[in-house]
Structure formats: structure tokens, C-alpha cells
Short mmCIF file of C-alpha atoms and ligand atoms in Angstrom, two decimals:
data_model
loop_
_atom_site.label_atom_id
_atom_site.label_comp_id
_atom_site.label_asym_id
_atom_site.label_seq_id
_atom_site.Cartn_x
_atom_site.Cartn_y
_atom_site.Cartn_z
CA UNK E 1310 218.73 188.68 169.84
CA UNK E 1311 215.24 188.88 170.06
CA UNK E 1312 212.87 191.86 170.93
CA UNK E 1313 208.96 191.70 170.37
CA UNK E 1314 206.99 194.91 171.49
CA UNK E 1315 203.30 194.62 171.63
CA UNK E 1316 202.70 191.98 168.98
CA UNK E 1317 199.25 191.49 167.83
CA UNK E 1318 197.86 188.57 165.38
CA UNK E 1319 194.08 188.13 164.61
CA UNK E 1320 193.17 185.20 162.88
CA UNK E 1321 190.04 186.62 160.43
CA UNK E 1322 188.77 189.26 162.95
CA UNK E 1323 187.76 187.34 165.25
CA UNK E 1324 189.85 185.35 167.06
CA UNK E 1325 193.08 187.03 168.89
CA UNK E 1326 195.50 184.59 168.91
CA UNK E 1327 198.16 187.19 170.33
CA UNK E 1328 197.34 190.22 172.35
CA UNK E 1329 199.93 192.93 173.06
CA UNK E 1330 202.69 190.47 173.71
CA UNK E 1331 206.01 192.27 174.35
CA UNK E 1332 209.34 190.29 175.35
CA UNK E 1333 212.83 190.28 174.74
CA UNK E 1334 215.48 187.15 175.03
CA UNK E 1335 219.06 188.03 175.17
CA UNK E 1336 222.05 186.21 173.86
CA UNK E 1337 222.84 183.13 176.13
CA UNK E 1338 219.17 183.16 177.41
CA UNK E 1339 217.35 179.62 177.11
CA UNK E 1340 213.58 180.71 177.18
CA UNK E 1341 210.93 178.77 177.31
CA UNK E 1342 207.43 179.94 176.37
CA UNK E 1343 204.56 177.85 178.33
CA UNK E 1344 200.70 177.97 177.92
CA UNK E 1345 197.53 176.13 177.64
CA UNK E 1346 196.56 174.63 174.08
CA UNK E 1347 195.41 177.41 171.93
CA UNK E 1348 196.90 179.87 174.31
CA UNK E 1349 199.08 181.98 171.19
CA UNK E 1350 202.60 180.13 171.25
CA UNK E 1351 202.87 178.43 167.63
CA UNK E 1352 201.22 181.66 166.34
CA UNK E 1353 203.81 183.83 168.20
CA UNK E 1354 206.89 181.30 167.23
CA UNK E 1355 205.59 181.59 163.00
CA UNK E 1356 205.15 185.29 163.45
CA UNK E 1357 209.11 185.76 164.68
CA UNK E 1358 210.27 183.11 162.00
CA UNK E 1359 208.65 185.36 159.48
CA UNK E 1360 206.34 182.97 157.88
CA UNK E 1361 203.10 184.24 159.42
CA UNK E 1362 202.19 188.04 159.15
CA UNK E 1363 201.07 189.73 161.90
CA UNK E 1364 198.49 193.26 162.66
CA UNK E 1365 200.50 195.02 164.49
CA UNK E 1366 203.78 195.51 166.53
CA UNK E 1367 207.01 194.74 166.25
CA UNK E 1368 209.71 191.60 165.71
CA UNK E 1369 213.64 192.58 166.08
CA UNK E 1370 216.27 189.88 165.58
CA UNK E 1371 219.82 191.48 166.22
CA UNK E 1372 218.49 194.92 165.71
CA UNK E 1373 216.45 193.98 162.65
CA UNK E 1374 212.92 193.97 161.73
CA UNK E 1375 211.61 190.81 160.32
CA UNK E 1376 209.39 192.72 157.89
CA UNK E 1377 211.91 195.42 156.82
CA UNK E 1378 214.67 192.71 156.71
CA UNK E 1379 213.31 189.39 156.52
CA UNK E 1380 216.54 187.31 154.62
CA UNK E 1381 219.02 189.11 157.11
CA UNK E 1382 217.18 188.06 159.68
CA UNK E 1383 216.51 184.54 158.60
CA UNK E 1384 220.25 184.00 158.14
CA UNK E 1385 220.45 184.64 161.66
CA UNK E 1386 217.66 182.08 163.16
CA UNK E 1387 216.43 178.71 162.51
CA UNK E 1388 213.15 177.71 163.70
CA UNK E 1389 211.99 173.85 164.04
CA UNK E 1390 208.02 173.64 163.76
CA UNK E 1391 206.27 171.20 166.30
CA UNK E 1392 205.45 168.79 163.10
CA UNK E 1393 208.39 169.45 160.53
CA UNK E 1394 207.63 168.78 157.13
CA UNK E 1395 210.66 167.38 155.56
CA UNK E 1396 211.02 166.49 151.99
CA UNK E 1397 210.49 163.04 151.75
CA UNK E 1398 211.96 161.86 148.82
CA UNK E 1399 215.05 163.37 149.60
CA UNK E 1400 217.65 161.23 151.83
CA UNK E 1401 218.79 162.58 155.05
CA UNK E 1402 222.24 163.83 153.95
CA UNK E 1403 221.01 165.26 150.58
CA UNK E 1404 218.73 167.20 152.47
CA UNK E 1405 220.96 168.57 155.11
CA UNK E 1406 223.28 169.12 152.52
CA UNK E 1407 220.62 171.82 150.99
CA UNK E 1408 219.96 173.17 154.28
CA UNK E 1409 223.62 173.97 154.27
CA UNK E 1410 223.64 175.09 150.70
CA UNK E 1411 221.34 177.57 151.59
CA UNK E 1412 222.71 178.88 154.43
CA UNK E 1413 226.42 179.31 152.81
CA UNK E 1414 227.79 176.33 155.25
CA UNK E 1415 231.38 175.77 153.62
CA UNK E 1416 232.17 172.10 153.13
CA UNK E 1417 234.85 172.03 156.00
CA UNK E 1418 232.21 173.17 158.49
CA UNK E 1419 229.07 170.98 157.71
CA UNK E 1420 230.81 168.10 157.17
CA UNK E 1421 232.24 168.50 160.77
CA UNK E 1422 228.56 169.23 162.10
CA UNK E 1423 226.94 166.74 160.47
CA UNK E 1424 229.14 164.40 162.08
CA UNK E 1425 229.04 165.72 165.22
CA UNK E 1426 225.40 165.95 165.47
CA UNK E 1427 224.04 162.56 163.51
CA UNK E 1428 226.74 161.04 165.84
CA UNK E 1429 225.08 161.97 168.68
CA UNK E 1430 221.63 161.48 167.48
CA UNK E 1431 222.58 157.82 165.88
CA UNK E 1432 221.48 159.05 162.80
CA UNK E 1433 224.84 158.05 161.11
CA UNK E 1434 223.66 154.84 159.95
CA UNK E 1435 220.54 156.42 158.28
CA UNK E 1436 221.38 159.69 156.59
CA UNK E 1437 221.77 157.59 152.93
CA UNK E 1438 217.64 156.49 153.57
CA UNK E 1439 214.75 158.55 152.09
CA UNK E 1440 213.20 160.60 154.39
CA UNK E 1441 210.02 159.32 153.73
CA UNK E 1442 210.86 155.96 154.96
CA UNK E 1443 212.16 157.39 158.36
CA UNK E 1444 209.84 157.49 161.83
CA UNK E 1445 208.39 160.60 163.45
CA UNK E 1446 211.31 160.67 165.60
CA UNK E 1447 214.15 160.60 162.94
CA UNK E 1448 212.35 162.99 160.93
CA UNK E 1449 212.25 165.17 164.19
CA UNK E 1450 216.31 164.35 164.44
CA UNK E 1451 217.02 165.43 160.77
CA UNK E 1452 215.21 168.64 161.19
CA UNK E 1453 217.50 169.58 164.41
CA UNK E 1454 220.05 168.72 162.60
CA UNK E 1455 219.33 170.78 159.83
CA UNK E 1456 218.54 173.73 162.67
CA UNK E 1457 222.04 173.49 164.18
CA UNK E 1458 223.92 173.23 160.49
CA UNK E 1459 224.64 177.18 160.78
CA UNK E 1460 224.68 177.54 164.20
CA UNK E 1461 222.31 179.74 164.31
CA UNK E 1462 222.29 182.98 166.79
CA UNK E 1463 218.59 182.52 167.78
CA UNK E 1464 216.93 178.78 167.76
CA UNK E 1465 213.27 178.81 167.81
CA UNK E 1466 211.80 175.28 168.38
CA UNK E 1467 207.97 174.51 168.76
CA UNK E 1468 207.40 171.70 170.94
CA UNK E 1469 211.17 170.23 170.42
CA UNK E 1470 210.88 167.14 172.70
CA UNK E 1471 207.41 165.83 171.50
CA UNK E 1472 208.36 162.49 169.48
CA UNK E 1473 212.25 162.21 170.64
CA UNK E 1474 212.88 159.04 172.87
CA UNK E 1475 214.68 159.95 176.04
CA UNK E 1476 218.30 159.56 174.94
CA UNK E 1477 217.62 161.89 172.05
CA UNK E 1478 215.66 164.45 174.53
CA UNK E 1479 218.75 164.62 176.57
CA UNK E 1480 221.01 164.89 173.54
CA UNK E 1481 219.03 168.10 172.11
CA UNK E 1482 219.10 169.45 175.91
CA UNK E 1483 222.97 169.26 175.64
CA UNK E 1484 223.07 171.05 172.47
CA UNK E 1485 220.72 173.45 173.45
CA UNK E 1486 223.04 174.30 176.61
CA UNK E 1487 226.05 174.24 174.43
CA UNK E 1488 224.44 176.67 171.58
CA UNK E 1489 223.68 179.31 174.72
CA UNK E 1490 227.01 178.80 176.26
CA UNK E 1491 228.56 179.79 172.77
CA UNK E 1492 226.40 183.09 172.93
CA UNK E 1493 223.13 181.90 170.96
CA UNK E 1494 219.84 182.45 172.05
CA UNK E 1495 216.60 179.86 172.54
CA UNK E 1496 213.67 180.76 172.54
CA UNK E 1497 211.13 177.56 172.95
CA UNK E 1498 207.41 176.36 173.46
CA UNK E 1499 207.11 173.41 175.83
CA UNK E 1500 203.98 171.54 177.62
CA UNK E 1501 206.72 169.80 179.59
CA UNK E 1502 207.10 171.91 182.79
CA UNK E 1503 209.77 169.68 184.57
CA UNK E 1504 212.17 170.36 181.29
CA UNK E 1505 211.45 173.91 181.51
CA UNK E 1506 211.93 174.37 184.93
CA UNK E 1507 215.38 172.65 184.80
CA UNK E 1508 216.73 173.67 181.22
CA UNK E 1509 215.46 177.50 181.13
CA UNK E 1510 217.02 180.61 182.91
CA UNK E 1511 213.87 182.69 181.68
CA UNK E 1512 210.18 181.86 181.22
CA UNK E 1513 206.99 183.44 179.64
CA UNK E 1514 203.35 181.74 180.39
CA UNK E 1515 201.04 183.10 177.71
CA UNK E 1516 197.09 182.63 178.38
CA UNK E 1517 194.47 183.57 175.59
CA UNK E 1518 197.32 185.53 173.83
CA UNK E 1519 198.74 187.43 176.63
CA UNK E 1520 201.73 187.50 178.74
CA UNK E 1521 200.85 186.69 182.15
CA UNK E 1522 204.04 186.35 183.93
CA UNK E 1523 207.60 186.50 182.50
CA UNK E 1524 211.38 187.25 183.22
CA UNK E 1525 214.03 185.47 185.23
CA UNK E 1526 212.97 181.69 185.69
CA UNK E 1527 214.00 182.07 189.76
CA UNK E 1528 211.89 185.19 190.36
CA UNK E 1529 208.73 183.98 188.28
CA UNK E 1530 208.18 180.87 190.38
CA UNK E 1531 209.68 182.02 193.54
CA UNK E 1532 209.38 179.17 195.75
CA UNK E 1533 206.49 177.40 194.01
CA UNK E 1534 206.78 174.89 191.69
CA UNK E 1535 206.68 175.73 187.44
CA UNK E 1536 203.82 173.59 187.54
CA UNK E 1537 201.91 175.24 190.77
CA UNK E 1538 202.61 178.53 189.08
CA UNK E 1539 201.21 177.25 185.48
CA UNK E 1540 197.91 175.98 187.09
CA UNK E 1541 197.18 178.92 189.51
CA UNK E 1542 197.84 181.29 186.51
CA UNK E 1543 196.06 179.70 183.80
CA UNK E 1544 193.21 178.66 185.78
CA UNK E 1545 189.77 178.93 183.70
CA UNK E 1546 191.80 179.63 180.67
P1 ATP C 1802 199.29 174.32 171.28
O1 ATP C 1802 199.75 174.41 172.47
O2 ATP C 1802 197.33 173.48 171.27
O3 ATP C 1802 200.07 173.73 169.99
P2 ATP C 1802 199.38 177.14 170.52
O4 ATP C 1802 199.12 178.15 172.09
O5 ATP C 1802 200.18 176.86 169.78
O6 ATP C 1802 198.33 175.93 170.86
P3 ATP C 1802 198.31 178.33 168.77
O7 ATP C 1802 198.43 177.47 167.45
O8 ATP C 1802 198.88 179.60 168.25
O9 ATP C 1802 197.99 178.32 169.98
O10 ATP C 1802 196.63 179.03 168.58
C1 ATP C 1802 195.95 180.69 168.87
C2 ATP C 1802 194.82 180.42 168.57
O11 ATP C 1802 194.53 181.00 167.55
C3 ATP C 1802 193.96 179.26 168.94
O12 ATP C 1802 192.35 180.23 169.21
C4 ATP C 1802 193.57 178.90 167.42
O13 ATP C 1802 192.47 177.96 167.29
C5 ATP C 1802 193.91 180.02 166.21
N1 ATP C 1802 194.33 179.74 165.06
C6 ATP C 1802 195.70 179.00 165.14
N2 ATP C 1802 195.71 178.92 163.76
C7 ATP C 1802 194.49 179.51 162.88
C8 ATP C 1802 194.52 179.76 161.64
N3 ATP C 1802 195.03 179.20 160.85
N4 ATP C 1802 193.28 180.07 161.66
C9 ATP C 1802 192.08 180.53 162.31
N5 ATP C 1802 192.46 180.48 163.90
C10 ATP C 1802 193.73 180.00 164.00
#
């Protein structure tokens, strides 16, 4: 579903944010991406999403290059940044319909999905409010609903649990599992190692732009906790 080969990205020559990064995310994977602050997670996610150019290497979504076929790739995926910037002058429902229009989701399907996700996130009574009047967590929930509205084959999430209350975080984890059970794939960054350990079947640890461990969760961490492994591998980051 997602293949990254030898990805390199520098900012202004000096800072090598991503250094020869390769990894593969398969259908059904919930793939966690962890690393210290400044390790290169957001840079990688933005490059995959097709909103940040990179110096060399390749990124393929379902076999298609994000550089050569960006629209075809974007049709198949959704990306929620760590701080989603939504259109504050729209109401929640106007924004969700706008996103559904972009992805060509039929009226029947969008109504069904908006109801399902908005009810689960307890957002239905707030969808007629202006986004500008919503709290940070509510905006995060609207961003999540908008990402699920076209049932993406690849869902990219940057720190998705930050700002969500425990119930909403639990609901999101349930939808992440449901999406992957249906054959989609998720690649997401998080600093919450307990969540990553429980939720992910695969994990990559990035340190100073380089992958230092990647693969099946059980094989990567062995008998250690993910926290212990992370601290060992990222010492002196
Ligand atoms: P965090 O966990 O703090 O969100 P991250 O792993 O997402 O960190 P990135 O945001 O990808 O890390 O940053 C990787 C490196 O690239 C850091 O050294 C950062 O300072 C640098 N960097 C990121 N964006 C820019 C930019 N626009 N211009 C210059 N340097 C940047």
C-alpha cells in the first residue's frame, strides 16, 4: 500500500531531516512511527502526503509515485496533520460536505458515514456550529471524520491522539482497527508508546532521520517493552 525507498530530505542544506529512509506498509497494517522530537516523523508524513518535496528516493502509494501521479495517490489516502487547520468560517457539516465533494463521495454514502462517525465522536449536535467556535479537540474530531469520509486505502496520521479526550481516543482506535480489518492501511506517528504497543502490528523507530528499527512489533521489541527499547535505541539522540 505504501512503499518508501531511500527517501532523503534536507532543509536548506544543513539539516538532514530524513536520511535514506525505506519502509513498506501493507494492506491491513497499523504501522506506528515513533521517534524523539525533531527525528523526522512529520517531514516523512508530509512527503508521503504529497505536500512536501523531497531530495531523492521514491514514495509509492498502491504502486503509484506520489511525484508522478499525485492526484491518483491523493484519491486513495487521507492525511491528518498534527495541528489540523480547518476552514474556520465554515460549519462542521459544510466542511465535511466540502471534503466529500472533493473526493466524489455519493450523497447516500456521505450521509451514512457522517452520521456514523459524528455520532460516535458525539459531534452530531455541534456540526452546525462554525468551526472557528469549536474547541481544539472538536476540530480534531472534525478532521478525523473528514479523513474517514472517503474510506481511504491509506490513512496517515500525525500525533492523532493529542488533544482528544480519553473517550474520543478510544473511539478513534476502534475506527483505526475497523479500517484496517477492511483492508486499508494506517501509518501514524505518536509519542504515546503504550498506545503504539497495543494498537500496532508494525513499528518503525526513527532517530536523527534514520530508521534504527522496523518491522513486526513482536520481532522488533522481543521481550522488552516498547518504552525500554525506544529509550535504548534513541539514547543520545
Ligand atoms: P516532533 O516529534 O517534535 O513533532 P518530528 O519527528 O516530527 O518532531 P520534523 O518536524 O520532521 O520532526 O523535523 C525534523 C528536522 O527537520 C528537525 O531538525 C527540524 O528542526 C527540521 N525542520 C522541520 N521543518 C523544517 C523547516 N520548515 N525548515 C527547516 N528545518 C525544518
